[in-house]
XYZ file of C-alpha atoms in Angstrom:
478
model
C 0.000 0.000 0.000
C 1.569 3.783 -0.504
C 1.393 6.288 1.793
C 1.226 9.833 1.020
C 1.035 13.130 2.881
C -2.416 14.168 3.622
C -0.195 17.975 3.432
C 3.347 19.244 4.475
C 3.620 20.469 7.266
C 6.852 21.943 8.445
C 7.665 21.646 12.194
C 9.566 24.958 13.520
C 11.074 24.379 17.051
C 8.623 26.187 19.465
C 6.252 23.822 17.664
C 8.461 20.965 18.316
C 9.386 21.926 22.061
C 5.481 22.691 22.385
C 4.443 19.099 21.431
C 7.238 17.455 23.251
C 6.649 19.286 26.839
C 2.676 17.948 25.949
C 3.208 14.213 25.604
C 6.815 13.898 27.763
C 9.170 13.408 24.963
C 11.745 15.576 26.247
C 12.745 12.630 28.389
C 11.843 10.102 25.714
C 10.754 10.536 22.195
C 11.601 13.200 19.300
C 14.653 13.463 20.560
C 16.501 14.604 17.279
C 14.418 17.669 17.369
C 15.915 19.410 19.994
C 18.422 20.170 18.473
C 18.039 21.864 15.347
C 20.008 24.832 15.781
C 23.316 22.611 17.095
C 24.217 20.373 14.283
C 27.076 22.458 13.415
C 29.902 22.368 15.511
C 32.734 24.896 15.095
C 35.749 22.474 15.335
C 33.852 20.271 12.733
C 33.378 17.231 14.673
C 29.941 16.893 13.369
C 31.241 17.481 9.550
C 30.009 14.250 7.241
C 32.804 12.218 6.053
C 33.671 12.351 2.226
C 32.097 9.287 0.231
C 34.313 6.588 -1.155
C 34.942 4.888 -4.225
C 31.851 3.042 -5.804
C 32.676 -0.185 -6.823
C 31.013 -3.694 -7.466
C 31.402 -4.750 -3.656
C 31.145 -1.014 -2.955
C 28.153 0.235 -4.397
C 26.636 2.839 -1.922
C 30.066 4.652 -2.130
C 31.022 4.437 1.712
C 34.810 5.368 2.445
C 36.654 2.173 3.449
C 37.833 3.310 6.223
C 35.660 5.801 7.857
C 34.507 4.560 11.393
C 30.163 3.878 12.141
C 28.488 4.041 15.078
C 25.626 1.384 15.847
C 23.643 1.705 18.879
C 21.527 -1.522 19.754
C 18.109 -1.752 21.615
C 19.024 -4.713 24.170
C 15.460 -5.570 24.506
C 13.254 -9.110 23.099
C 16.423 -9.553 20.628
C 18.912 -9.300 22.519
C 22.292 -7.509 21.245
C 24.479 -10.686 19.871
C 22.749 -10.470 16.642
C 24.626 -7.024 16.249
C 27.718 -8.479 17.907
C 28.173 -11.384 16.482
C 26.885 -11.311 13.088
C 26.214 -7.622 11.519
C 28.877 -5.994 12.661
C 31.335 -8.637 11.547
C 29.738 -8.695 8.298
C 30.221 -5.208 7.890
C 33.974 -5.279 9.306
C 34.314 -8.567 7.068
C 33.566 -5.676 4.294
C 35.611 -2.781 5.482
C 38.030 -4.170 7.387
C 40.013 -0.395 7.752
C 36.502 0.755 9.447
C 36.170 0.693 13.353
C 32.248 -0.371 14.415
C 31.513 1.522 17.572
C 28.742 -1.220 19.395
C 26.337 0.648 22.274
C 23.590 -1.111 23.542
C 20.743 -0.011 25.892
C 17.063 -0.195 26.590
C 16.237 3.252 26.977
C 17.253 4.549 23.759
C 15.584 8.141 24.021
C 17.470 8.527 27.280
C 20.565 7.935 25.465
C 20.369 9.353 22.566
C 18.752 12.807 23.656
C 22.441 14.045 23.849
C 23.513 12.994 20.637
C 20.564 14.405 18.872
C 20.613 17.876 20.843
C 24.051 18.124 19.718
C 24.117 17.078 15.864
C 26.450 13.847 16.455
C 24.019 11.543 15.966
C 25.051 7.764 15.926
C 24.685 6.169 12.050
C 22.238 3.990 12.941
C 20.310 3.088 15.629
C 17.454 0.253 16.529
C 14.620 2.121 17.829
C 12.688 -0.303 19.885
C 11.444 -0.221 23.800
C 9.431 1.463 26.103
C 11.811 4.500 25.440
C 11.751 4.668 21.832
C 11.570 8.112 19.641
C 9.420 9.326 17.794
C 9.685 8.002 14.188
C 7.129 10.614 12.618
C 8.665 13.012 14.730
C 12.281 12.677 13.528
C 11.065 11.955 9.997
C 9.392 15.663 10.363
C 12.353 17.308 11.205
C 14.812 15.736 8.629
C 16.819 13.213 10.874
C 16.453 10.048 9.256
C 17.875 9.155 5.962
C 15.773 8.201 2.883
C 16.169 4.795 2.579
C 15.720 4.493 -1.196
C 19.223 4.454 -2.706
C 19.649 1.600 -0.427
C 16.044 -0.357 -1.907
C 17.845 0.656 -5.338
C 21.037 -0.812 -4.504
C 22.405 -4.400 -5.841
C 21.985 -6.759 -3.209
C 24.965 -8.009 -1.554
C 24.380 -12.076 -2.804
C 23.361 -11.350 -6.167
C 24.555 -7.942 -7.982
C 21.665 -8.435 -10.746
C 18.784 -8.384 -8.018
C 17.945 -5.091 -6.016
C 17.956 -5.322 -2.419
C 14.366 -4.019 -2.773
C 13.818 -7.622 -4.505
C 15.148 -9.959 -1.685
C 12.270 -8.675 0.814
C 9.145 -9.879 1.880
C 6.086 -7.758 0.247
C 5.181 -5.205 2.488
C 8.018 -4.426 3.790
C 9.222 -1.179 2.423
C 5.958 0.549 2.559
C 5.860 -0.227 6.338
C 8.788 1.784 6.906
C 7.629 4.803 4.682
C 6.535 8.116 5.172
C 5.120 10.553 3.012
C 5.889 8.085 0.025
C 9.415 7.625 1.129
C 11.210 4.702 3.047
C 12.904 6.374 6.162
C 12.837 3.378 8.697
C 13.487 -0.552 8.053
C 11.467 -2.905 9.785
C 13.526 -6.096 10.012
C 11.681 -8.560 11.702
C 8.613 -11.004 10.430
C 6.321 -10.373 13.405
C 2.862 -11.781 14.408
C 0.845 -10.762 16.922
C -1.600 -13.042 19.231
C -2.404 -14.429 22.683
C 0.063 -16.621 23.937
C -0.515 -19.510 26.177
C 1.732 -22.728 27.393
C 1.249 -25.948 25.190
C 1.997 -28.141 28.295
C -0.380 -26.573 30.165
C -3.370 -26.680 27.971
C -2.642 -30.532 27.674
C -2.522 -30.958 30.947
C -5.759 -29.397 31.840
C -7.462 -30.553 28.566
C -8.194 -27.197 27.195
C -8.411 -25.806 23.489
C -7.368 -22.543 22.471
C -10.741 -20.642 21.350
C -12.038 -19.602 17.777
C -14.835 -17.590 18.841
C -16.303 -15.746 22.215
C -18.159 -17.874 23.542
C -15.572 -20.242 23.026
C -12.964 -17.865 24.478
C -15.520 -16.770 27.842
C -15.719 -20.353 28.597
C -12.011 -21.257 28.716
C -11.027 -18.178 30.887
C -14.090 -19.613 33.104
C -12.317 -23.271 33.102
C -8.890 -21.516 33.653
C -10.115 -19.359 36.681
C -11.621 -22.526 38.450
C -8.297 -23.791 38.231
C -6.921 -21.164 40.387
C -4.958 -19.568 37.497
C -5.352 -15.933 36.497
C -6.897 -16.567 33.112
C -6.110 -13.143 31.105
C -2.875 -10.749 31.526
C -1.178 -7.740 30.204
C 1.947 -5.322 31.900
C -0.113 -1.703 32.466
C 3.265 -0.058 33.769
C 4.726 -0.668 29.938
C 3.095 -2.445 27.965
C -0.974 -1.104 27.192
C 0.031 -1.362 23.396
C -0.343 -5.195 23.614
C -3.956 -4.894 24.925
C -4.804 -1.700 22.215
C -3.458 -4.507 19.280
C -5.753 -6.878 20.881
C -8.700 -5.100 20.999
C -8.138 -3.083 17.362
C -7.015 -6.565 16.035
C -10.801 -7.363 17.785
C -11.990 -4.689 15.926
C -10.549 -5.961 12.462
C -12.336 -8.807 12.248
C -15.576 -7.624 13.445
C -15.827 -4.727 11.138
C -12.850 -5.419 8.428
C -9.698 -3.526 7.976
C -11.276 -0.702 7.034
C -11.912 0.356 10.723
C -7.896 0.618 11.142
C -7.829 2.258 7.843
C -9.784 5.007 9.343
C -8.109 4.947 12.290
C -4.513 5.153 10.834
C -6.251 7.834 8.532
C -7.690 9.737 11.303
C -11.316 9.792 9.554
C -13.922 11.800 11.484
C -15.254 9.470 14.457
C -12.674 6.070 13.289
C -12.003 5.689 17.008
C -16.203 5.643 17.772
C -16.754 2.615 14.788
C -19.385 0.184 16.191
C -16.486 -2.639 15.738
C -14.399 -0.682 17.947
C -16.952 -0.063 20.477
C -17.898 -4.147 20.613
C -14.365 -5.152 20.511
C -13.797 -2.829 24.056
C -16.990 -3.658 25.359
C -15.755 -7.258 25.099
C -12.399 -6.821 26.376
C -13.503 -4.757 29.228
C -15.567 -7.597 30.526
C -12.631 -9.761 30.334
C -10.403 -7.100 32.039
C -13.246 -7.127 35.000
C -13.636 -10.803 35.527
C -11.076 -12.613 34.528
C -7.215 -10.387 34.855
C -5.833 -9.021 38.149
C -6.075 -5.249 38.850
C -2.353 -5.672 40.547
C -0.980 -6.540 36.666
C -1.805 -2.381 36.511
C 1.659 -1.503 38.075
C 3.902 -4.271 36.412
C 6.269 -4.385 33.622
C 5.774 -6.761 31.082
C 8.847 -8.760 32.108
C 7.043 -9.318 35.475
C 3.947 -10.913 33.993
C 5.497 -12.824 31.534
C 7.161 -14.662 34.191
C 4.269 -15.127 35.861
C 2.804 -16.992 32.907
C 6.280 -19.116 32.858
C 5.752 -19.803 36.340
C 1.726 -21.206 35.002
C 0.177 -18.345 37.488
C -1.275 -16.595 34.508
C -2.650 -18.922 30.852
C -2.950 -16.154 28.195
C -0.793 -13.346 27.567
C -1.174 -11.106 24.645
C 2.576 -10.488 22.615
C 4.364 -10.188 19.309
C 6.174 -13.605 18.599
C 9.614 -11.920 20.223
C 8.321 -13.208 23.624
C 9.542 -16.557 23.720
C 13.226 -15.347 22.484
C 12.513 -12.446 25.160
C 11.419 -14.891 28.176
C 13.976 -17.958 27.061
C 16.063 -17.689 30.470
C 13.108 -17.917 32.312
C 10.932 -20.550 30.182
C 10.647 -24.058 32.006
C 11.329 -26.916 30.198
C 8.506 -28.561 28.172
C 6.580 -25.134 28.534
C 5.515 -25.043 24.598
C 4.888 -21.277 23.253
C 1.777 -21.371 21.136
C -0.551 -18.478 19.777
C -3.825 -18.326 19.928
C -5.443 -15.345 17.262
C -7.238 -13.154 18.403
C -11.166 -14.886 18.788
C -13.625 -13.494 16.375
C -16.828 -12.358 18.046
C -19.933 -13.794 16.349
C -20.447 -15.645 12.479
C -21.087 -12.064 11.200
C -17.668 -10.535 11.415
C -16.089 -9.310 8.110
C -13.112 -11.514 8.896
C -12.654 -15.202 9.594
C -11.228 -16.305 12.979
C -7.978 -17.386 11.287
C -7.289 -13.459 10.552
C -4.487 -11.549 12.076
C -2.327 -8.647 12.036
C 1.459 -9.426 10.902
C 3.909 -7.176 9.827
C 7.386 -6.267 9.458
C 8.329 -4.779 12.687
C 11.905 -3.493 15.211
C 12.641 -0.559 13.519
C 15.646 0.329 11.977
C 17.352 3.615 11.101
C 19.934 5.697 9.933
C 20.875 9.478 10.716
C 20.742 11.554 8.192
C 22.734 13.984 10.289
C 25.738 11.451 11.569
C 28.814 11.802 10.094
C 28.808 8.666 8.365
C 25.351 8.186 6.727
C 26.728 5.922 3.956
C 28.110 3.407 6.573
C 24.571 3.291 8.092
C 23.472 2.296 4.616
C 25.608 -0.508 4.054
C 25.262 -1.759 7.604
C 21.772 -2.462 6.806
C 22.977 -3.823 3.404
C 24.784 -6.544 4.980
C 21.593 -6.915 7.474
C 19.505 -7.968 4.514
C 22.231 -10.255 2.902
C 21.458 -13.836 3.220
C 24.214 -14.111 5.618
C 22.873 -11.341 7.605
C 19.534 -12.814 7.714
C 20.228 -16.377 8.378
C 22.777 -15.182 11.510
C 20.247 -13.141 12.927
C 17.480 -16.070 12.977
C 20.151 -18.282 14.531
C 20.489 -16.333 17.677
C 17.301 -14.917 18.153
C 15.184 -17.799 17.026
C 12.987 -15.062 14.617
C 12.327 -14.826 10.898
C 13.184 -11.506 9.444
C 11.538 -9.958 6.035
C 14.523 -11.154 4.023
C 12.895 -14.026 2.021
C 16.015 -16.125 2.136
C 16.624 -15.738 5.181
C 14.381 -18.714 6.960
C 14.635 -21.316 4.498
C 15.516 -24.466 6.168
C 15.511 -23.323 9.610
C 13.786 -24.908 12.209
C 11.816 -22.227 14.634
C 11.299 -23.196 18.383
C 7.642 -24.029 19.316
C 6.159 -20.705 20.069
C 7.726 -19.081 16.615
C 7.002 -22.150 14.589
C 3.405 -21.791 15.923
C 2.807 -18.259 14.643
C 4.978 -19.324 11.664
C 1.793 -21.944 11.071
C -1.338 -19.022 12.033
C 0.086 -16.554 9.187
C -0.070 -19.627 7.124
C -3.711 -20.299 8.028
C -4.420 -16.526 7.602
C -3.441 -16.805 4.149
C -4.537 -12.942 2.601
C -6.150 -12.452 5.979
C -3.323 -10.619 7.284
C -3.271 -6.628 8.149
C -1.811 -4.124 9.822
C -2.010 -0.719 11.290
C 0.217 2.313 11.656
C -0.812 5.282 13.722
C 1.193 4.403 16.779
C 4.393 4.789 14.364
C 2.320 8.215 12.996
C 1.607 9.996 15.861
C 2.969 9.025 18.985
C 0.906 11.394 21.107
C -2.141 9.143 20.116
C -0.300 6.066 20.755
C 0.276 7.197 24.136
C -3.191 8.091 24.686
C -4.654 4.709 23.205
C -2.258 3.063 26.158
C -3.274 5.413 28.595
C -7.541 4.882 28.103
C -6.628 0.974 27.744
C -5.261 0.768 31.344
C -8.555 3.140 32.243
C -10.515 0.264 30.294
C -9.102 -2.821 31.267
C -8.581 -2.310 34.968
C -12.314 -0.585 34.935
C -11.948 3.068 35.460
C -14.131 3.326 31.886
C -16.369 1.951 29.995
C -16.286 0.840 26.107
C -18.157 4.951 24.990
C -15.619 6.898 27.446
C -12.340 4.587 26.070
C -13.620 5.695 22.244
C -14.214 8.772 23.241
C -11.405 9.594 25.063
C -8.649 8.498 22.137
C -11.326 10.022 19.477
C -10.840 13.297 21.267
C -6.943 13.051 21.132
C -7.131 11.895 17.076
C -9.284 14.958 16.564
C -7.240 17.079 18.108
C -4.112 15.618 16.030
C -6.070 16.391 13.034
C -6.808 20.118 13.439
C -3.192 20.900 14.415
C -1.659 21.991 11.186
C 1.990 21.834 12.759
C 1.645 17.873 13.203
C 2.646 16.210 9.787
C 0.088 13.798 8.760
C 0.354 10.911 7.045
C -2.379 8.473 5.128
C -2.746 5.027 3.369
C-alpha cells in the first residue's frame, strides 16, 4: 500500500518543544528535534565524512575506512545479533573501518544528547518502552531516505535489487510521506500466547470464537490460574493490538484504515466499540487489577511460572522470556477470537507485519556506513545469523529457508499460514505518537475498569481529533 502526505507540514522548534513538553518526549521521544540549531559544531566534529569509491562490492560509495556508530536496543532480541553477526559482516567488508557497538534499553534517554548536539550515531534500533518518535524525527529531517539503499544491488546477487530480496510489504511499512525512512527487520505476528503443556494438561483448546474464548477463561479461573494478563506499567500497546485486532475482524480492515487515517469518528466505529466492550468484561472478571503496576517482564514470568494462561505479545516473547521458560513449557498463539459468524473476517485473521525498527541518521557523520550496515543486514548471511540467535524470521525471504523455529515461533509461523490474505496491519502508533500514548493510557482506564467501552472511544477520538486540526503535526495516510 503507498502512503502519502495528507499535506506538508513543516515543524519549527517552538512547535516541536510545544508538542514534546505535551506528551513527555523531552525525556523520551523526538529526541533529534531538539536540536536543530546545534548540528554544526565549530571544530567540525559533526562534519560528514567524504564518500568513497563506488565499486562492485562497494556500491553505496562508503569510504573504506571511515569509522560507524551502531547503537543496539538490548530488549526481546537481545544484542548478539549485532555483535556477532552484523557488525562482523560489515567489518568482514571494510576491514580499515572501526564499528563503535552501544547497547541499551532506553534509547531516548541515550540518545537525547547525541541528537541535541548534531552527532548523531549512524544507525540506531529504535525499539522499547523508550523509543523516539519516528514521525517526529522523519518531520524534522533526521532520518535518511532509505531508497538508494532499496535501489542498490543486493549483496548475494549484484543483478537483483535489495528491494527484490524482501518480503512484500516491507518497504511501505517503513515509509513516510511516500518515502522509506525506517526498516522494519523482523517477520512479526501478533496473538495471545498460552503454554502448550499446560493446555494438555488441563485438557483445554485454544478458542475460535467468544463464547468459546468466555468459557475457557471460566475453566482456567476454576483452576486457580489468572486466566487473562497484560503489563499496564509498559506495555498497554499489547492490549490496544488486541482489541483493534478485535476490531478488524468484526468490522474489516477498514476500521484501522480510518483509524490510521484519522477519519472523522474512526475511534467511535461500532467494531471498535464491541471489541472494548468485550475486552472490558474480560479485564473485569477474569485479569488481576495488581498486573496495573507491572512491567511486562514481570507478567510474563508469571505466565512461565503457570500463574497466569494467556498473555497477549508479538512472537519476540519466547526469544525475550527464554532464560526464564521451564522446560517442556511449549509457546503457542492463539489469534485473536472473532466475536460472532457475522464478522467481516474469519477467525484465522491476524495482524502481521514487518516490525523493530531500523534507522539511519541523516545527520551522523557517516550516513553511507549506516546504509551498508543495513545492506549486509539484509544479505542472506545477515539474515540467516540473525534467525540463529534470536530464534525469529526476518523480512529477508532467504533468510528462513531451512531453519527450524522453536515451538512458540514455529506456531505463529503456522497461524500466518492459516491466515493466508487475511493478514493486516495498522500504523498510527508509528504516525503519531501522542495518540499512541493516549490509546495506552484509556486501555489501562478500560481494562482495569476506570471506563467503559463509549468513554475509552471517546477519550482516544478526542486526542485523534485534536491531532487532526493541528496543522503543525505532519500527517500521514494510506
Amino acid at each position: 500500500m503507498s502512503i502519502t502526505p495528507e499535506h506538508p507540514a513543516a515543524l519549527d522548534r517552538r512547535t516541536v518543544l510545544r508538542r514534546a513538553a505535551a506528551v513527555g518526549v523531552l525525556a523520551t521521544p523526538a529526541i533529534g528535534l531538539l536540536g536543530a540549531c546545534a548540528t554544526s559544531g565549530s571544530d567540525g566534529d559533526n562534519e560528514q565524512v567524504a564518500g568513497g569509491t563506488k565499486s562492485e562490492k562497494n556500491p553505496l560509495g562508503v569510504k573504506e575506512d571511515a569509522a560507524i556508530e551502531v547503537v543496539i536496543f538490548n530488549g526481546g532480541y537481545g544484542e548478539k545479533y549485532a555483535t556477532d553477526v552484523h557488525e562482523p559482516l560489515y567489518k568482514k567488508a571494510f576491514p580499515k573501518a572501526e564499528v563503535k557497538h552501544q547497547a541499551t534499553q532506553a534509547v531516548s534517554t541515550v540518545l537525547q544528547p547525541r541528537f541535541a548536539s548534531g552527532n548523531p550515531p549512524e544507525f540506531v534500533n529504535n525499539s522499547g518502552e523508550k523509543l523516539m518518535d519516528f514521525g517526529a524525527l522523519v518531520a524534522d529531517g533526521q532520518l535518511q531516505d532509505l531508497t538508494e539503499l532499496w535501489d542498490a544491488p543486493s549483496v548475494d546477487d549484484p543483478t537483483k535489487k535489495v528491494r527484490d530480496t524482501v518480503v512484500p510489504g516491507t518497504i511501505e511499512a517503513g515509509s513516510f510521506n511516500g518515502k522509506p525512512f525506517v526498516l522494519y527487520y523482523v517477520s512479526t505476528v501478533f496473538g495471545i500466547w498460552y503454554s502448550g503443556k499446560l493446555f494438555k494438561d488441563n485438557g483445554w483448546a485454544p478458542a475460535k470464537n467468544w463464547d468459546e474464548f468466555i468459557a475457557l477463561l471460566t475453566k482456567i479461573k476454576a483452576k486457580g490460574i489468572t486466566p487473562y494478563g497484560y503489563a499496564g506499567a509498559n506495555a498497554a500497546y499489547y492490549q490496544w493490538n488486541v482489541i483493534l485486532t478485535h476490531a478488524a475482524k468484526i468490522g474489516g480492515t477498514d476500521v484501522l484504515k480510518n483509524i490510521d487515517n484519522l477519519e472523522d469518528g474512526a475511534w467511535q466505529q461500532d467494531a471498535v466499540k464491541q471489541a472494548a466492550t468485550a475486552w472490558a468484561e474480560v479485564g473485569a472478571k477474569f485479569s488481576d487489577k495488581s498486573f496495573e503496576g507491572l512491567k511486562h517482564t514481570d507478567v510474563q514470568l508469571r505466565q512461565n511460572q503457570y500463574k497466569v494462561a494467556l498473555y497477549p505479545s508479538g512472537d519476540w516473547l519466547e526469544g525475550e522470556q527464554k532464560k526464564d521458560t521451564p522446560a517442556g513449557f511449549d509457546y503457542q498463539l492463539m489469534p485473536v477470537p472473532s466475536m460472532s459468524a457475522s464478522d467481516k473476517l474469519p477467525a484465522t485473521a491476524l495482524r502481521a507485519t514487518a516490525g523493530e525498527g531500523y534507522f539511519v541518521s541523516a545527520k551522523s557523520k557517516n550516513p553511507k556506513g549506516g546504509l551498508e550496515y543495513m545492506r549486509q543486514m539484509l544479505s542472506t548471511a545477515g539474515a540467516k545469523g540473525f534467525t540463529e540467535v534470536v530464534k525469529a524470521p526476518t523480512v529477508v525471504t532467504a533468510g528462513s529457508e531451512g531453519f527450524a523455529f522453536p515451538p512458540g515461533v514455529a506456531s505463529s509461523q503456522a497461524a500466518l499460514k492459516a491466515a493466508g490474505q487475511d493478514v493486516f496491519n495498522l500504523y498510527f502508533d508509528g504516525w503519531y505518537k501522542e495518540l499512541d500514548t493516549e490509546a495506552r493510557t484509556a486501555t489501562n482506564e478500560l481494562m482495569f475498569g476506570r471506563i467503559n467501552a463509549d468513554a475509552f472511544v471517546e477519550r482516544i477520538q478526542k486526542r485523534a481529533d485534536a491531532i487532526k486540526k493541528d496543522s503543525s503535526v505532519t500527517k500521514f495516510k494510506r
